[in-house]
Amino acid sequence: MSHTLPQLPFAYNALEPFMDEQTVKIHHDLHHGAYVTKLNAALEGKDDLLAMTIEELLKNISEVPESIKQAVINNGGGYANHTLFWKIMTPGGKSEPEGELMTKINELCGSFAEFKTAIENEGAARFGSGWVWLVVKSDGTLAHYSTPNQDSPIMNGDKPILGVDVWEHAYYLKYQNRRPEYLSNWWNLVNWDKVEELYQNAKNN
Ligand code: MN
């Protein structure tokens, strides 16, 4: 089975004014779409690898043949990262997580405000392109860190539950060089109900 581009769970203009319609359209249809196309091209004829989910493929990246490994890291990562990104955004979501996730974030960072600052600082500090993540580690604890390019936390054995894209294509049309402003506005778009659900699934599996 080849991998397919998931549909956006909202309209292209649904994230206005924090993320503009043109950026969302180009980002989903062209950038995310290209990762899917290139991943499928890399996996062509490799039925054993095509039978794996993208999560299985990234988790077992050491078993992928050298000739296509970097293509899978880049395009499989790009595919999985963006699939999560669209899933954990929504217009009009609640402003912060509740329950156990909030408790664990407070334990990790001191407060929710400090958590947001840490994510924003990691995003601002990422040189070039990459992502900032909140992940559930294999022991069930939370961690946050940045990765370069399209490197997926799944390759580290972690389960990402929140990720913010700091590639210029994610914000440049609206924010130009103002990445910190994009990051501080991005919190308005987070779908905390979904992140809480992903946390529970990741922790229990
Ligand atoms: Mn992107």
CSV table of C-alpha atoms and ligand atoms in Angstrom, one decimal:
chain,number,residue,atom,x,y,z
A,1,MET,CA,0.0,0.0,0.0
A,2,SER,CA,1.3,3.4,-0.8
A,3,HIS,CA,1.0,6.2,1.7
A,4,THR,CA,-1.6,8.9,1.0
A,5,LEU,CA,-1.9,12.5,1.9
A,6,PRO,CA,-4.4,12.9,4.7
A,7,GLN,CA,-7.1,15.5,4.2
A,8,LEU,CA,-6.9,18.7,6.3
A,9,PRO,CA,-9.4,18.4,9.2
A,10,PHE,CA,-10.4,22.1,8.6
A,11,ALA,CA,-10.8,24.6,5.7
A,12,TYR,CA,-7.7,26.3,4.3
A,13,ASN,CA,-8.7,29.6,5.9
A,14,ALA,CA,-9.8,28.1,9.3
A,15,LEU,CA,-6.6,29.1,11.1
A,16,GLU,CA,-6.8,32.8,10.2
A,17,PRO,CA,-5.6,35.2,11.4
A,18,PHE,CA,-2.7,33.3,13.1
A,19,MET,CA,-1.9,31.1,10.1
A,20,ASP,CA,-3.0,32.4,6.7
A,21,GLU,CA,-5.0,30.6,4.1
A,22,GLN,CA,-2.3,30.7,1.4
A,23,THR,CA,0.3,29.3,3.8
A,24,VAL,CA,-2.0,26.4,4.9
A,25,LYS,CA,-2.9,25.6,1.3
A,26,ILE,CA,0.7,25.5,0.0
A,27,HIS,CA,2.0,23.8,3.1
A,28,HIS,CA,-0.5,21.0,3.0
A,29,ASP,CA,-1.1,20.4,-0.7
A,30,LEU,CA,2.4,21.0,-2.0
A,31,HIS,CA,4.9,20.5,0.9
A,32,HIS,CA,3.1,17.7,2.8
A,33,GLY,CA,2.0,16.3,-0.6
A,34,ALA,CA,5.5,16.2,-1.9
A,35,TYR,CA,6.8,14.3,1.1
A,36,VAL,CA,4.2,11.6,0.5
A,37,THR,CA,5.0,11.4,-3.2
A,38,LYS,CA,8.7,11.2,-2.6
A,39,LEU,CA,8.3,8.6,0.2
A,40,ASN,CA,6.3,6.4,-2.1
A,41,ALA,CA,8.9,6.8,-4.8
A,42,ALA,CA,11.6,5.8,-2.4
A,43,LEU,CA,9.7,2.7,-1.3
A,44,GLU,CA,8.6,1.6,-4.8
A,45,GLY,CA,9.0,-2.2,-5.3
A,46,LYS,CA,9.9,-2.7,-1.6
A,47,ASP,CA,6.7,-4.6,-0.5
A,48,ASP,CA,8.0,-5.4,3.0
A,49,LEU,CA,8.6,-1.7,3.7
A,50,LEU,CA,5.3,-0.6,2.0
A,51,ALA,CA,3.5,-3.0,4.3
A,52,MET,CA,4.6,-1.1,7.4
A,53,THR,CA,2.9,1.9,8.9
A,54,ILE,CA,4.9,5.2,8.8
A,55,GLU,CA,5.4,4.9,12.5
A,56,GLU,CA,6.8,1.3,12.2
A,57,LEU,CA,9.0,2.4,9.3
A,58,LEU,CA,10.5,5.3,11.3
A,59,LYS,CA,10.9,3.4,14.5
A,60,ASN,CA,12.8,0.7,12.6
A,61,ILE,CA,14.8,3.1,10.5
A,62,SER,CA,18.0,1.2,11.2
A,63,GLU,CA,16.6,-1.7,9.2
A,64,VAL,CA,15.9,0.4,6.1
A,65,PRO,CA,18.5,-0.2,3.3
A,66,GLU,CA,21.2,2.5,3.1
A,67,SER,CA,20.3,3.4,-0.5
A,68,ILE,CA,16.9,4.8,0.6
A,69,LYS,CA,17.5,5.5,4.3
A,70,GLN,CA,18.0,9.2,4.0
A,71,ALA,CA,15.0,9.6,1.7
A,72,VAL,CA,12.9,7.8,4.2
A,73,ILE,CA,14.2,9.9,7.1
A,74,ASN,CA,13.4,13.1,5.1
A,75,ASN,CA,10.2,12.2,3.4
A,76,GLY,CA,8.8,9.7,5.8
A,77,GLY,CA,9.6,12.1,8.6
A,78,GLY,CA,8.0,15.0,6.6
A,79,TYR,CA,4.9,12.9,6.0
A,80,ALA,CA,4.5,11.8,9.6
A,81,ASN,CA,5.4,15.2,11.1
A,82,HIS,CA,2.9,17.1,9.0
A,83,THR,CA,0.2,14.5,9.6
A,84,LEU,CA,0.5,15.2,13.3
A,85,PHE,CA,0.8,19.0,12.8
A,86,TRP,CA,-2.6,19.3,11.1
A,87,LYS,CA,-4.2,17.0,13.6
A,88,ILE,CA,-3.1,19.0,16.7
A,89,MET,CA,-4.4,22.3,15.4
A,90,THR,CA,-7.9,23.6,15.3
A,91,PRO,CA,-9.6,27.0,15.3
A,92,GLY,CA,-11.1,28.0,18.6
A,93,GLY,CA,-9.6,25.3,20.8
A,94,LYS,CA,-9.1,25.7,24.5
A,95,SER,CA,-6.1,27.7,25.6
A,96,GLU,CA,-4.4,25.1,27.7
A,97,PRO,CA,-4.5,21.4,28.5
A,98,GLU,CA,-6.4,20.0,31.5
A,99,GLY,CA,-6.1,17.0,33.8
A,100,GLU,CA,-3.2,14.6,33.8
A,101,LEU,CA,-1.4,16.2,30.8
A,102,MET,CA,-1.4,19.6,32.5
A,103,THR,CA,-0.1,18.1,35.7
A,104,LYS,CA,2.7,16.4,33.9
A,105,ILE,CA,3.6,19.5,31.9
A,106,ASN,CA,3.8,21.4,35.2
A,107,GLU,CA,6.0,18.8,36.7
A,108,LEU,CA,8.3,18.9,33.6
A,109,CYS,CA,8.6,22.6,33.3
A,110,GLY,CA,7.4,24.3,36.5
A,111,SER,CA,4.4,25.9,35.0
A,112,PHE,CA,2.4,26.0,31.7
A,113,ALA,CA,3.8,29.4,31.0
A,114,GLU,CA,7.4,28.1,31.4
A,115,PHE,CA,6.5,25.2,29.1
A,116,LYS,CA,5.4,27.6,26.4
A,117,THR,CA,8.5,29.7,26.8
A,118,ALA,CA,10.7,26.7,26.5
A,119,ILE,CA,9.1,25.5,23.3
A,120,GLU,CA,9.2,29.0,21.8
A,121,ASN,CA,12.9,29.4,22.8
A,122,GLU,CA,13.8,26.0,21.2
A,123,GLY,CA,11.9,27.0,18.1
A,124,ALA,CA,13.7,30.3,17.9
A,125,ALA,CA,17.1,28.7,18.5
A,126,ARG,CA,16.7,26.0,15.9
A,127,PHE,CA,19.2,27.1,13.2
A,128,GLY,CA,17.8,26.5,9.7
A,129,SER,CA,14.8,24.2,9.5
A,130,GLY,CA,13.2,21.8,12.0
A,131,TRP,CA,10.6,21.2,14.6
A,132,VAL,CA,10.0,21.5,18.3
A,133,TRP,CA,8.3,18.6,20.0
A,134,LEU,CA,6.5,17.5,23.1
A,135,VAL,CA,6.9,13.7,23.3
A,136,VAL,CA,6.0,10.7,25.5
A,137,LYS,CA,9.1,8.7,26.1
A,138,SER,CA,9.2,4.9,26.2
A,139,ASP,CA,8.9,5.0,30.1
A,140,GLY,CA,5.8,7.1,29.8
A,141,THR,CA,7.4,10.4,30.9
A,142,LEU,CA,7.2,13.7,28.9
A,143,ALA,CA,10.1,15.5,27.2
A,144,HIS,CA,10.4,18.4,24.9
A,145,TYR,CA,13.2,19.0,22.3
A,146,SER,CA,13.9,20.3,18.9
A,147,THR,CA,15.0,18.2,15.8
A,148,PRO,CA,16.6,19.4,12.6
A,149,ASN,CA,15.1,19.1,9.1
A,150,GLN,CA,12.3,16.5,9.1
A,151,ASP,CA,13.9,14.2,11.6
A,152,SER,CA,11.0,12.5,13.5
A,153,PRO,CA,11.1,11.8,17.3
A,154,ILE,CA,9.7,8.4,16.4
A,155,MET,CA,13.2,7.5,15.2
A,156,ASN,CA,14.3,8.1,18.9
A,157,GLY,CA,11.7,5.7,20.1
A,158,ASP,CA,9.5,8.6,21.3
A,159,LYS,CA,5.9,9.3,20.6
A,160,PRO,CA,5.3,12.9,19.6
A,161,ILE,CA,2.0,14.4,20.8
A,162,LEU,CA,2.6,18.0,19.9
A,163,GLY,CA,4.9,19.5,17.3
A,164,VAL,CA,5.4,22.9,15.8
A,165,ASP,CA,7.0,23.3,12.4
A,166,VAL,CA,9.7,26.0,12.3
A,167,TRP,CA,10.6,25.7,8.6
A,168,GLU,CA,10.2,29.0,6.8
A,169,HIS,CA,7.5,27.5,4.6
A,170,ALA,CA,5.3,27.3,7.8
A,171,TYR,CA,5.3,31.0,8.4
A,172,TYR,CA,7.2,33.2,6.0
A,173,LEU,CA,4.3,34.5,3.8
A,174,LYS,CA,2.7,36.0,6.9
A,175,TYR,CA,5.5,36.5,9.4
A,176,GLN,CA,8.6,36.8,7.1
A,177,ASN,CA,11.6,36.7,9.4
A,178,ARG,CA,9.6,37.0,12.6
A,179,ARG,CA,9.7,33.4,13.7
A,180,PRO,CA,9.2,34.2,17.4
A,181,GLU,CA,5.9,36.0,16.6
A,182,TYR,CA,4.7,33.0,14.6
A,183,LEU,CA,5.6,30.8,17.6
A,184,SER,CA,3.8,32.9,20.2
A,185,ASN,CA,0.7,33.2,18.0
A,186,TRP,CA,0.8,29.4,17.2
A,187,TRP,CA,-0.5,28.6,20.7
A,188,ASN,CA,-3.9,30.1,19.6
A,189,LEU,CA,-4.2,27.1,17.2
A,190,VAL,CA,-3.4,24.1,19.4
A,191,ASN,CA,-6.1,21.5,19.7
A,192,TRP,CA,-5.4,20.5,23.3
A,193,ASP,CA,-8.3,18.0,23.3
A,194,LYS,CA,-6.5,16.1,20.6
A,195,VAL,CA,-3.1,16.4,22.4
A,196,GLU,CA,-4.6,15.1,25.6
A,197,GLU,CA,-6.0,12.1,23.6
A,198,LEU,CA,-2.7,11.5,22.0
A,199,TYR,CA,-1.0,11.6,25.4
A,200,GLN,CA,-3.4,9.0,26.9
A,201,ASN,CA,-2.8,6.7,23.8
A,202,ALA,CA,0.9,7.1,23.9
A,203,LYS,CA,1.2,6.6,27.6
A,204,ASN,CA,-0.9,3.4,27.6
A,205,ASN,CA,0.6,1.7,24.5
B,1,MN,MN,6.3,22.0,7.0
